[in-house]
mmCIF file of C-alpha atoms in Angstrom:
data_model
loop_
_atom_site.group_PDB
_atom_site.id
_atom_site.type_symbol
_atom_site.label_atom_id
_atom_site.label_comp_id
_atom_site.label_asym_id
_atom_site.label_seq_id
_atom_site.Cartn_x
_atom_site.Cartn_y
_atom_site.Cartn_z
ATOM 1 C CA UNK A 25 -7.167 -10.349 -9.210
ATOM 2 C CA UNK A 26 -4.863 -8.553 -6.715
ATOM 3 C CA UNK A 27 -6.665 -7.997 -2.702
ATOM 4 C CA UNK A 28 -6.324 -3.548 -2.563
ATOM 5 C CA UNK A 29 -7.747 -3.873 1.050
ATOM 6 C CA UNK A 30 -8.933 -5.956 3.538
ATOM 7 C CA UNK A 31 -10.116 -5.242 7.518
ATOM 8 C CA UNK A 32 -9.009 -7.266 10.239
ATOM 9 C CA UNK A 33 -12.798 -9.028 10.738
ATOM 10 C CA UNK A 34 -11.741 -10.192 7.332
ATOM 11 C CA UNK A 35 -8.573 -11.453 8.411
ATOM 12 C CA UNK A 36 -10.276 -13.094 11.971
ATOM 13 C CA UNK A 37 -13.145 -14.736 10.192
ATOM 14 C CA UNK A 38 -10.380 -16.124 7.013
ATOM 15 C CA UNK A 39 -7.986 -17.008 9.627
ATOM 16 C CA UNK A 40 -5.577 -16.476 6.616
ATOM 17 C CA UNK A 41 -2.054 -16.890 7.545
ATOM 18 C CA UNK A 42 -0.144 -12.850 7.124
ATOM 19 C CA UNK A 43 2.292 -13.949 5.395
ATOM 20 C CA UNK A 44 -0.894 -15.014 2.372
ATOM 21 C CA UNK A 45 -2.218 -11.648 3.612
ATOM 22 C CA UNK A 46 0.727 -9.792 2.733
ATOM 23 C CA UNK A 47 1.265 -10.803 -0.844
ATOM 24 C CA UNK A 48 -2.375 -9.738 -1.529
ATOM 25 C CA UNK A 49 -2.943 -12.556 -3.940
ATOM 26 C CA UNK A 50 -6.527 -13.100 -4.877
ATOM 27 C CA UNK A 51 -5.894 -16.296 -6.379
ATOM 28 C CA UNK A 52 -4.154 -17.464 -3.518
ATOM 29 C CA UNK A 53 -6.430 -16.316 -1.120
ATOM 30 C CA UNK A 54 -9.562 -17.977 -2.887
ATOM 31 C CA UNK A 55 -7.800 -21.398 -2.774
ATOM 32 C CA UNK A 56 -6.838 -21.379 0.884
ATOM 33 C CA UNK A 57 -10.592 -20.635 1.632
ATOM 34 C CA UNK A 58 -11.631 -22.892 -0.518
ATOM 35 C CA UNK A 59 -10.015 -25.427 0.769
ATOM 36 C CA UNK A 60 -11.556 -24.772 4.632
ATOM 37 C CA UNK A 61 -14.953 -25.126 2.881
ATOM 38 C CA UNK A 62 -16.213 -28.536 3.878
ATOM 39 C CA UNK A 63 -16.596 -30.550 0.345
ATOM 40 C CA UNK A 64 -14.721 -27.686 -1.318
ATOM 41 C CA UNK A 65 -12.283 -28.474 -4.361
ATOM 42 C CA UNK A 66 -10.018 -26.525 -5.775
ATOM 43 C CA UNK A 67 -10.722 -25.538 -9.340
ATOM 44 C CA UNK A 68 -7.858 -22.831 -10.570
ATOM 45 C CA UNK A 69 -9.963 -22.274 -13.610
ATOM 46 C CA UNK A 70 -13.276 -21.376 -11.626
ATOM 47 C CA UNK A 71 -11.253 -19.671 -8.963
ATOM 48 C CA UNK A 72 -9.924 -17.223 -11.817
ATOM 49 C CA UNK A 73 -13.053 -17.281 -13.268
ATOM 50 C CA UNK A 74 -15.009 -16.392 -9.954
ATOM 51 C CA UNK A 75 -11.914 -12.929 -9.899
ATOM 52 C CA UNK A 76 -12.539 -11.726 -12.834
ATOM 53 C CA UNK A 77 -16.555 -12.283 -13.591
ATOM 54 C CA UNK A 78 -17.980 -12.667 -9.980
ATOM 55 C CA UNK A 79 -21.728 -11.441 -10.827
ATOM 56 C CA UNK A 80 -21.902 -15.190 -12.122
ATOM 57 C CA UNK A 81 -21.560 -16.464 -8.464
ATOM 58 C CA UNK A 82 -22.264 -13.135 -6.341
ATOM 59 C CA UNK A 83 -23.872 -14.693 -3.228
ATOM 60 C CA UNK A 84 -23.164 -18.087 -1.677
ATOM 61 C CA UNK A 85 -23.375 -19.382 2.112
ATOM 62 C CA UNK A 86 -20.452 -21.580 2.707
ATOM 63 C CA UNK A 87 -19.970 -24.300 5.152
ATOM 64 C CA UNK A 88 -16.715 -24.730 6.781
ATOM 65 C CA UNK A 89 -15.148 -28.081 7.739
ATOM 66 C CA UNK A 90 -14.934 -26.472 11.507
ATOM 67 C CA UNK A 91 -18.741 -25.971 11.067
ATOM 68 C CA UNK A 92 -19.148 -22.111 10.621
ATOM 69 C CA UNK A 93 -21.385 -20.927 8.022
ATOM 70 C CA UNK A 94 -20.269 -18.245 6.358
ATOM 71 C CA UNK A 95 -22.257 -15.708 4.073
ATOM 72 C CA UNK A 96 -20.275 -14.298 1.351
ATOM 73 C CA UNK A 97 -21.578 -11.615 -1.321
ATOM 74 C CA UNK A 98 -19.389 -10.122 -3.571
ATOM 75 C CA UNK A 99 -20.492 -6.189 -4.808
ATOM 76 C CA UNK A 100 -19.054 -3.916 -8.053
ATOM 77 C CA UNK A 101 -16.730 -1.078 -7.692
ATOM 78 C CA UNK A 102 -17.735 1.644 -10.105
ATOM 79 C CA UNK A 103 -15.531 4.286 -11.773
ATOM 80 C CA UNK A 104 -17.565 7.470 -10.962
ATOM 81 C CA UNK A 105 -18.989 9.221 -14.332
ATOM 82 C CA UNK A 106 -18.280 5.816 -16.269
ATOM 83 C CA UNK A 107 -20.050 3.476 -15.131
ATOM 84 C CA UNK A 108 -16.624 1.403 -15.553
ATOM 85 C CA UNK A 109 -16.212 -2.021 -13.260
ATOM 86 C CA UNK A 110 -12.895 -0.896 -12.008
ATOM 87 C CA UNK A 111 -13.079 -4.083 -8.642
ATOM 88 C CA UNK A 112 -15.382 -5.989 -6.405
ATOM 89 C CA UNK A 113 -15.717 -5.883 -2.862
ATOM 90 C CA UNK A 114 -16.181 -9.201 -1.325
ATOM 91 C CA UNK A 115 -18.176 -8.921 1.854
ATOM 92 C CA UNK A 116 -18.061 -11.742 4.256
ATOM 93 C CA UNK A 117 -20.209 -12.486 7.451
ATOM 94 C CA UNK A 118 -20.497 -14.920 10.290
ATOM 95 C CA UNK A 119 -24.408 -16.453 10.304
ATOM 96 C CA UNK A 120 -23.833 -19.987 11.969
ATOM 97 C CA UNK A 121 -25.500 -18.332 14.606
ATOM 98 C CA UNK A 122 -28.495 -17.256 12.422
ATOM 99 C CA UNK A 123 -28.225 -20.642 10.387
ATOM 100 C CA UNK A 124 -28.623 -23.127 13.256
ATOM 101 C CA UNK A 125 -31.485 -21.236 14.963
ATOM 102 C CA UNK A 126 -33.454 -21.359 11.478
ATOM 103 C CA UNK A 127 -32.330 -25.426 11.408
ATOM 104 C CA UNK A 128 -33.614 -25.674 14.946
ATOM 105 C CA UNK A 129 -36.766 -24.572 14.261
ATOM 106 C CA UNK A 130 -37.529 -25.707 11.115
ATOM 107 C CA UNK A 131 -36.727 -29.037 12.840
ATOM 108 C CA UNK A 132 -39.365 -28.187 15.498
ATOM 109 C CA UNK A 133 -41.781 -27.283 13.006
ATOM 110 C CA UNK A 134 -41.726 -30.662 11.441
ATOM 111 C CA UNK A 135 -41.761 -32.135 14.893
ATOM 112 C CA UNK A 136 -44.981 -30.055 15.307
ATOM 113 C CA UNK A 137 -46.263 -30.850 12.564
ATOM 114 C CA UNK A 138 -45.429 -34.757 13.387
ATOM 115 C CA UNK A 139 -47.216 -34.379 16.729
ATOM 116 C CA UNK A 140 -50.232 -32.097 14.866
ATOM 117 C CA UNK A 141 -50.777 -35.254 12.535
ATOM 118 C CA UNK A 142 -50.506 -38.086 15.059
ATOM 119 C CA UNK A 143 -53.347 -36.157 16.987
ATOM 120 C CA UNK A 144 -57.058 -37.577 16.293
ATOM 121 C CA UNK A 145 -58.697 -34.303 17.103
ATOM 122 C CA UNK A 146 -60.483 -31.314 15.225
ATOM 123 C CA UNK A 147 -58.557 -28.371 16.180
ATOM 124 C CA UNK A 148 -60.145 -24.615 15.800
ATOM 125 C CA UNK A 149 -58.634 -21.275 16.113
ATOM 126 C CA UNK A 150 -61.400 -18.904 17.028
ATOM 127 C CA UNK A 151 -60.998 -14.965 17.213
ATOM 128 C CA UNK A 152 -62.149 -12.681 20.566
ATOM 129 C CA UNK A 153 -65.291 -12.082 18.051
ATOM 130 C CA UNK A 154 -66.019 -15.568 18.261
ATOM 131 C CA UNK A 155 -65.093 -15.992 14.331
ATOM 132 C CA UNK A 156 -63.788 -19.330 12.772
ATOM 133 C CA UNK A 157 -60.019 -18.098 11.282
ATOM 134 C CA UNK A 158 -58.770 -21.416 10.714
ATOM 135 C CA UNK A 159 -59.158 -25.393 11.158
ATOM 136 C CA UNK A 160 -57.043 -28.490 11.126
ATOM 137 C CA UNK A 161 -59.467 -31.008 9.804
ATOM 138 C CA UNK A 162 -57.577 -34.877 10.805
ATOM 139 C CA UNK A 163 -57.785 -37.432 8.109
ATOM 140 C CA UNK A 164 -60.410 -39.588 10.010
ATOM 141 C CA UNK A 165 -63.632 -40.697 8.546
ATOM 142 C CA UNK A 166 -66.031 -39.204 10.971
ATOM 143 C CA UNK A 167 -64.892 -35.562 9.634
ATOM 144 C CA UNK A 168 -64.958 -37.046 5.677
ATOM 145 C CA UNK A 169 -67.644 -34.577 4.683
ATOM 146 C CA UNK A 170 -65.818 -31.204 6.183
ATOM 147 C CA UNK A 171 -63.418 -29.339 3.880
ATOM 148 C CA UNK A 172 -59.713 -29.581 4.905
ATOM 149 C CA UNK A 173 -59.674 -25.896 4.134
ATOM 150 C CA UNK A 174 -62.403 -22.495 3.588
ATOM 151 C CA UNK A 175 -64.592 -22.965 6.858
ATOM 152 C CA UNK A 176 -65.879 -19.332 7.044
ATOM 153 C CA UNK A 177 -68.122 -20.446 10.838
ATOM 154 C CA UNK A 178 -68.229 -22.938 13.734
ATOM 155 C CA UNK A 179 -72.011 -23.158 12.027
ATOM 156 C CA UNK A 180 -70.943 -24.951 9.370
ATOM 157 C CA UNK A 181 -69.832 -27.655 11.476
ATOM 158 C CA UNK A 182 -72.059 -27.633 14.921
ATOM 159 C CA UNK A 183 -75.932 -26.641 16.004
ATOM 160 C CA UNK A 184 -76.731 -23.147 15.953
ATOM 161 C CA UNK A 185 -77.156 -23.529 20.029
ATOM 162 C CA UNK A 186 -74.438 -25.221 20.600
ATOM 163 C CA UNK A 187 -72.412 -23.011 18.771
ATOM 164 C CA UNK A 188 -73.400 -20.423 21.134
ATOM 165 C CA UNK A 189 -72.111 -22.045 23.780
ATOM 166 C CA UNK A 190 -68.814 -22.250 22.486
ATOM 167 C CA UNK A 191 -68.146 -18.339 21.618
ATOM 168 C CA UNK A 192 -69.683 -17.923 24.835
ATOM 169 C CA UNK A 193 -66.800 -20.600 26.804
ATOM 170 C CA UNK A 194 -64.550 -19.131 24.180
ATOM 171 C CA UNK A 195 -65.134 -15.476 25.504
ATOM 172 C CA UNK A 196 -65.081 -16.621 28.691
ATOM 173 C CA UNK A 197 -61.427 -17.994 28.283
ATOM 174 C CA UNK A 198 -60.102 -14.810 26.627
ATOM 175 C CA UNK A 199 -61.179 -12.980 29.929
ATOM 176 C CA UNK A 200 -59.714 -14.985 32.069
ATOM 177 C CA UNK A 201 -57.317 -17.513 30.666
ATOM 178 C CA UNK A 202 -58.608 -20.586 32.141
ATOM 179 C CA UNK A 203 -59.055 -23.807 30.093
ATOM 180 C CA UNK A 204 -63.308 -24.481 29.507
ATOM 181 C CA UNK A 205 -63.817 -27.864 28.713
ATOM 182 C CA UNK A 206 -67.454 -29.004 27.329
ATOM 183 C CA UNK A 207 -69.110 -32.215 26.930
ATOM 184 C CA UNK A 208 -72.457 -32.617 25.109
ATOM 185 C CA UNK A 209 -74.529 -35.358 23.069
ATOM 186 C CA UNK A 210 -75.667 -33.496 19.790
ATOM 187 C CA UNK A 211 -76.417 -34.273 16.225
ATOM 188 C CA UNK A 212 -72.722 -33.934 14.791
ATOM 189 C CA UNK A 213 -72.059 -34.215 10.558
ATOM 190 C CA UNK A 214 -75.227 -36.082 10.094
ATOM 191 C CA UNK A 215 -74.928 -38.590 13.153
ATOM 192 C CA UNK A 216 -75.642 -38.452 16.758
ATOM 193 C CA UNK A 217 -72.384 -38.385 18.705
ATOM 194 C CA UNK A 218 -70.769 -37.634 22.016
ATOM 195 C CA UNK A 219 -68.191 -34.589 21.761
ATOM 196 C CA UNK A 220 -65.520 -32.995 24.103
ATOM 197 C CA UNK A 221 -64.305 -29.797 23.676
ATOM 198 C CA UNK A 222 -61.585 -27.903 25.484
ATOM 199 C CA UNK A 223 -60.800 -24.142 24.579
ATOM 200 C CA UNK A 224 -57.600 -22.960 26.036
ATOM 201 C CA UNK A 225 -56.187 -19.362 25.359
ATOM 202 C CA UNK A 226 -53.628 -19.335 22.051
ATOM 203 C CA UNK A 227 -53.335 -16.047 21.990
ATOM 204 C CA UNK A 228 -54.179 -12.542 23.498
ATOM 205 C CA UNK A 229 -57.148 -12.214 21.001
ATOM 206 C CA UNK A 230 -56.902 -16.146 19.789
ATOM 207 C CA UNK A 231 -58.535 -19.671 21.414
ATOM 208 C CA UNK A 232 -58.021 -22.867 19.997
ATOM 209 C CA UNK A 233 -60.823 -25.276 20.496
ATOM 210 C CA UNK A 234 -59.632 -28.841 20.410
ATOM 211 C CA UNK A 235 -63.043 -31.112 19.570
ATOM 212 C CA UNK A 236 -62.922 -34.689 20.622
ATOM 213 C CA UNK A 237 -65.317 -37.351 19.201
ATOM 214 C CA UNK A 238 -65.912 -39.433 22.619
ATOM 215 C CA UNK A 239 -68.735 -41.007 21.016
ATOM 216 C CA UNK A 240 -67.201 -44.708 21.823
ATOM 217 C CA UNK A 241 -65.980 -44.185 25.611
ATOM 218 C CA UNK A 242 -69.676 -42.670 26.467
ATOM 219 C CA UNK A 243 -71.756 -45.304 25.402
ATOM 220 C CA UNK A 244 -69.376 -47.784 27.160
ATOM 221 C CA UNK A 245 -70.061 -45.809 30.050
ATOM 222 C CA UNK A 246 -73.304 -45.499 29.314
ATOM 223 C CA UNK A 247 -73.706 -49.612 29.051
ATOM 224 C CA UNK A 248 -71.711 -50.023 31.941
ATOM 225 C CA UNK A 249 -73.967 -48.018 34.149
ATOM 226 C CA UNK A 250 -77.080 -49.688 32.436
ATOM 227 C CA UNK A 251 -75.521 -53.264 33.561
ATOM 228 C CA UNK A 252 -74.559 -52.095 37.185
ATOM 229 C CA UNK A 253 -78.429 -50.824 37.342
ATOM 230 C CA UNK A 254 -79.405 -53.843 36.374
ATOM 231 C CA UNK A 255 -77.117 -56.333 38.680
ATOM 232 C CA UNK A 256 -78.442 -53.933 41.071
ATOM 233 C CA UNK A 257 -82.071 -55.154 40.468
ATOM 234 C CA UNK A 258 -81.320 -58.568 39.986
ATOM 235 C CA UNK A 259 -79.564 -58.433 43.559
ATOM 236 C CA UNK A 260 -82.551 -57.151 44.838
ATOM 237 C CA UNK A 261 -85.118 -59.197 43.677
ATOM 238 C CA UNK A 262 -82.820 -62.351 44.344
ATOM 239 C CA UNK A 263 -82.576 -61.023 48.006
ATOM 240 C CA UNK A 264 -86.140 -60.797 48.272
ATOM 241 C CA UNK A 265 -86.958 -63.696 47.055
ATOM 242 C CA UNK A 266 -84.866 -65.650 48.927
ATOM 243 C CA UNK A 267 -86.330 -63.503 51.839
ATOM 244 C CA UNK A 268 -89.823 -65.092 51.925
ATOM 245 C CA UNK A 269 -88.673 -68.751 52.074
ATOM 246 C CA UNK A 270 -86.170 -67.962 54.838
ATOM 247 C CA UNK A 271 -88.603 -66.739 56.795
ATOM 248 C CA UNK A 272 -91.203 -69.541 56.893
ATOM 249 C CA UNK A 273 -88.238 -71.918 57.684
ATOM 250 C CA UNK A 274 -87.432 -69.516 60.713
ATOM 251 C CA UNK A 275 -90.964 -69.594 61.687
ATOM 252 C CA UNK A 276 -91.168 -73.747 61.473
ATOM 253 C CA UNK A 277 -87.926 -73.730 63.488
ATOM 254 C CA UNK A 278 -89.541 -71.450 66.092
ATOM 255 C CA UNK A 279 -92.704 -73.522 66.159
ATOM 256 C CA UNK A 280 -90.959 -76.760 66.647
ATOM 257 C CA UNK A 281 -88.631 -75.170 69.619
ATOM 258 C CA UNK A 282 -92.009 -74.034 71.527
#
């Protein structure tokens, strides 16, 4: 359980004391790190087991209470011919770097996936060959009847014309990186509804085609522009009626001035 060798990375990243250093003691050693790990207790019996029988607990990433992570892995030395565990050689390496860029985006991953969710919209990725290679279907009843998963073609989902249009916009964007939007009435899962689609360019070979059901804004507008047509016509036909009247008074007042 003695320490035969040990670099000076070893002795930076351990920030063992020398005077541990110097008496090489394994046992030692393994407390005063264990000690640094955050939550770590000291456990002579494990410690000596860990020494002696370290295959049990070969690789481990520890946390320090100063907040480095540190990857430890602990490897056999063989007696040549034999085959004969004669050591181990604990290896031990830095990765809080590598560790809190994998936390940082796993967090944004679930905040991505938090924003993906919140989002009421049919979102297509569409290849430069104007091929469906994946869908996020939202969990809204208008899109009840598509599957969540296994679209093979935009003409599962829209008119054979229509979806024309869109690998047409879609090529269109690839070429020159604009965003396309497109609006359209059209028969849509069964019903007649109002959709708006903008592509935008994901990728060098990739679109994603974010479909909007605007069904409810465009007959508002549509009923809003029916009632200002017909305030319009009531105006008119108020102002001439009024007209007629108005004009025989003027004509009486005229007479009776002469």
């Amino acid at each position: 359980g003695n320490i035969v060798n040990h670099n000076a990375i070893f002795a930076a990243l351990s920030s063992l004391p020398l005077s541990i250093l110097e008496r090489r003691s394994g046992m030692e050693v393994t407390r005063f790190i264990t000690e640094r790990i955050r939550d770590g207790k000291w456990d002579e019996e494990r410690a000596r087991r860990l020494l002696v029988q370290p295959k049990e607990d070969s690789y481990r990433t520890l946390e320090l209470k100063d907040g480095r992570m540190i990857e430890r892995y602990i490897g056999t030395l063989e007696q040549a011919n034999t085959n004969k565990i004669v050591g181990y050689t604990w290896y031990f390496r830095d990765v809080t770097a590598q560790v809190k860029a994998q936390m940082a985006l796993r967090i944004s991953e679930e905040r991505n996936r938090a924003i993906l969710d919140a989002v009421p919209d049919l979102m297509l990725r569409i290849n430069s060959r104007g091929e469906l290679i994946d869908q996020r279907v939202p969990d809204l009843d208008i899109y009840s009847e598509l599957p969540r998963e296994n679209l093979n073609s935009l003409m599962e989902i829209f008119p054979k014309q229509f979806e024309r249009d869109i690998r047409r916009k879609a090529a269109q964007v690839l070429v020159d990186g604009d965003v396309a939007t497109m609006e359209s009435q059209l028969e849509f899962l069964g019903k007649e509804r109002d959709l708006e689609i903008r592509l935008v360019r994901s990728g060098e070979r990739e679109v994603l085609a974010i479909v909007r059901d605007v069904t409810h804004r465009k007959t508002t507008e549509r009923e809003l522009i029916q009632r200002n047509f017909e305030l319009d016509s009531f105006e008119y036909r108020a102002s001439h009626d009024l007209k007629a009247p108005m004009n025989s008074v003027m004509g009486l007042m005229d007479i009776n001035r002469n």
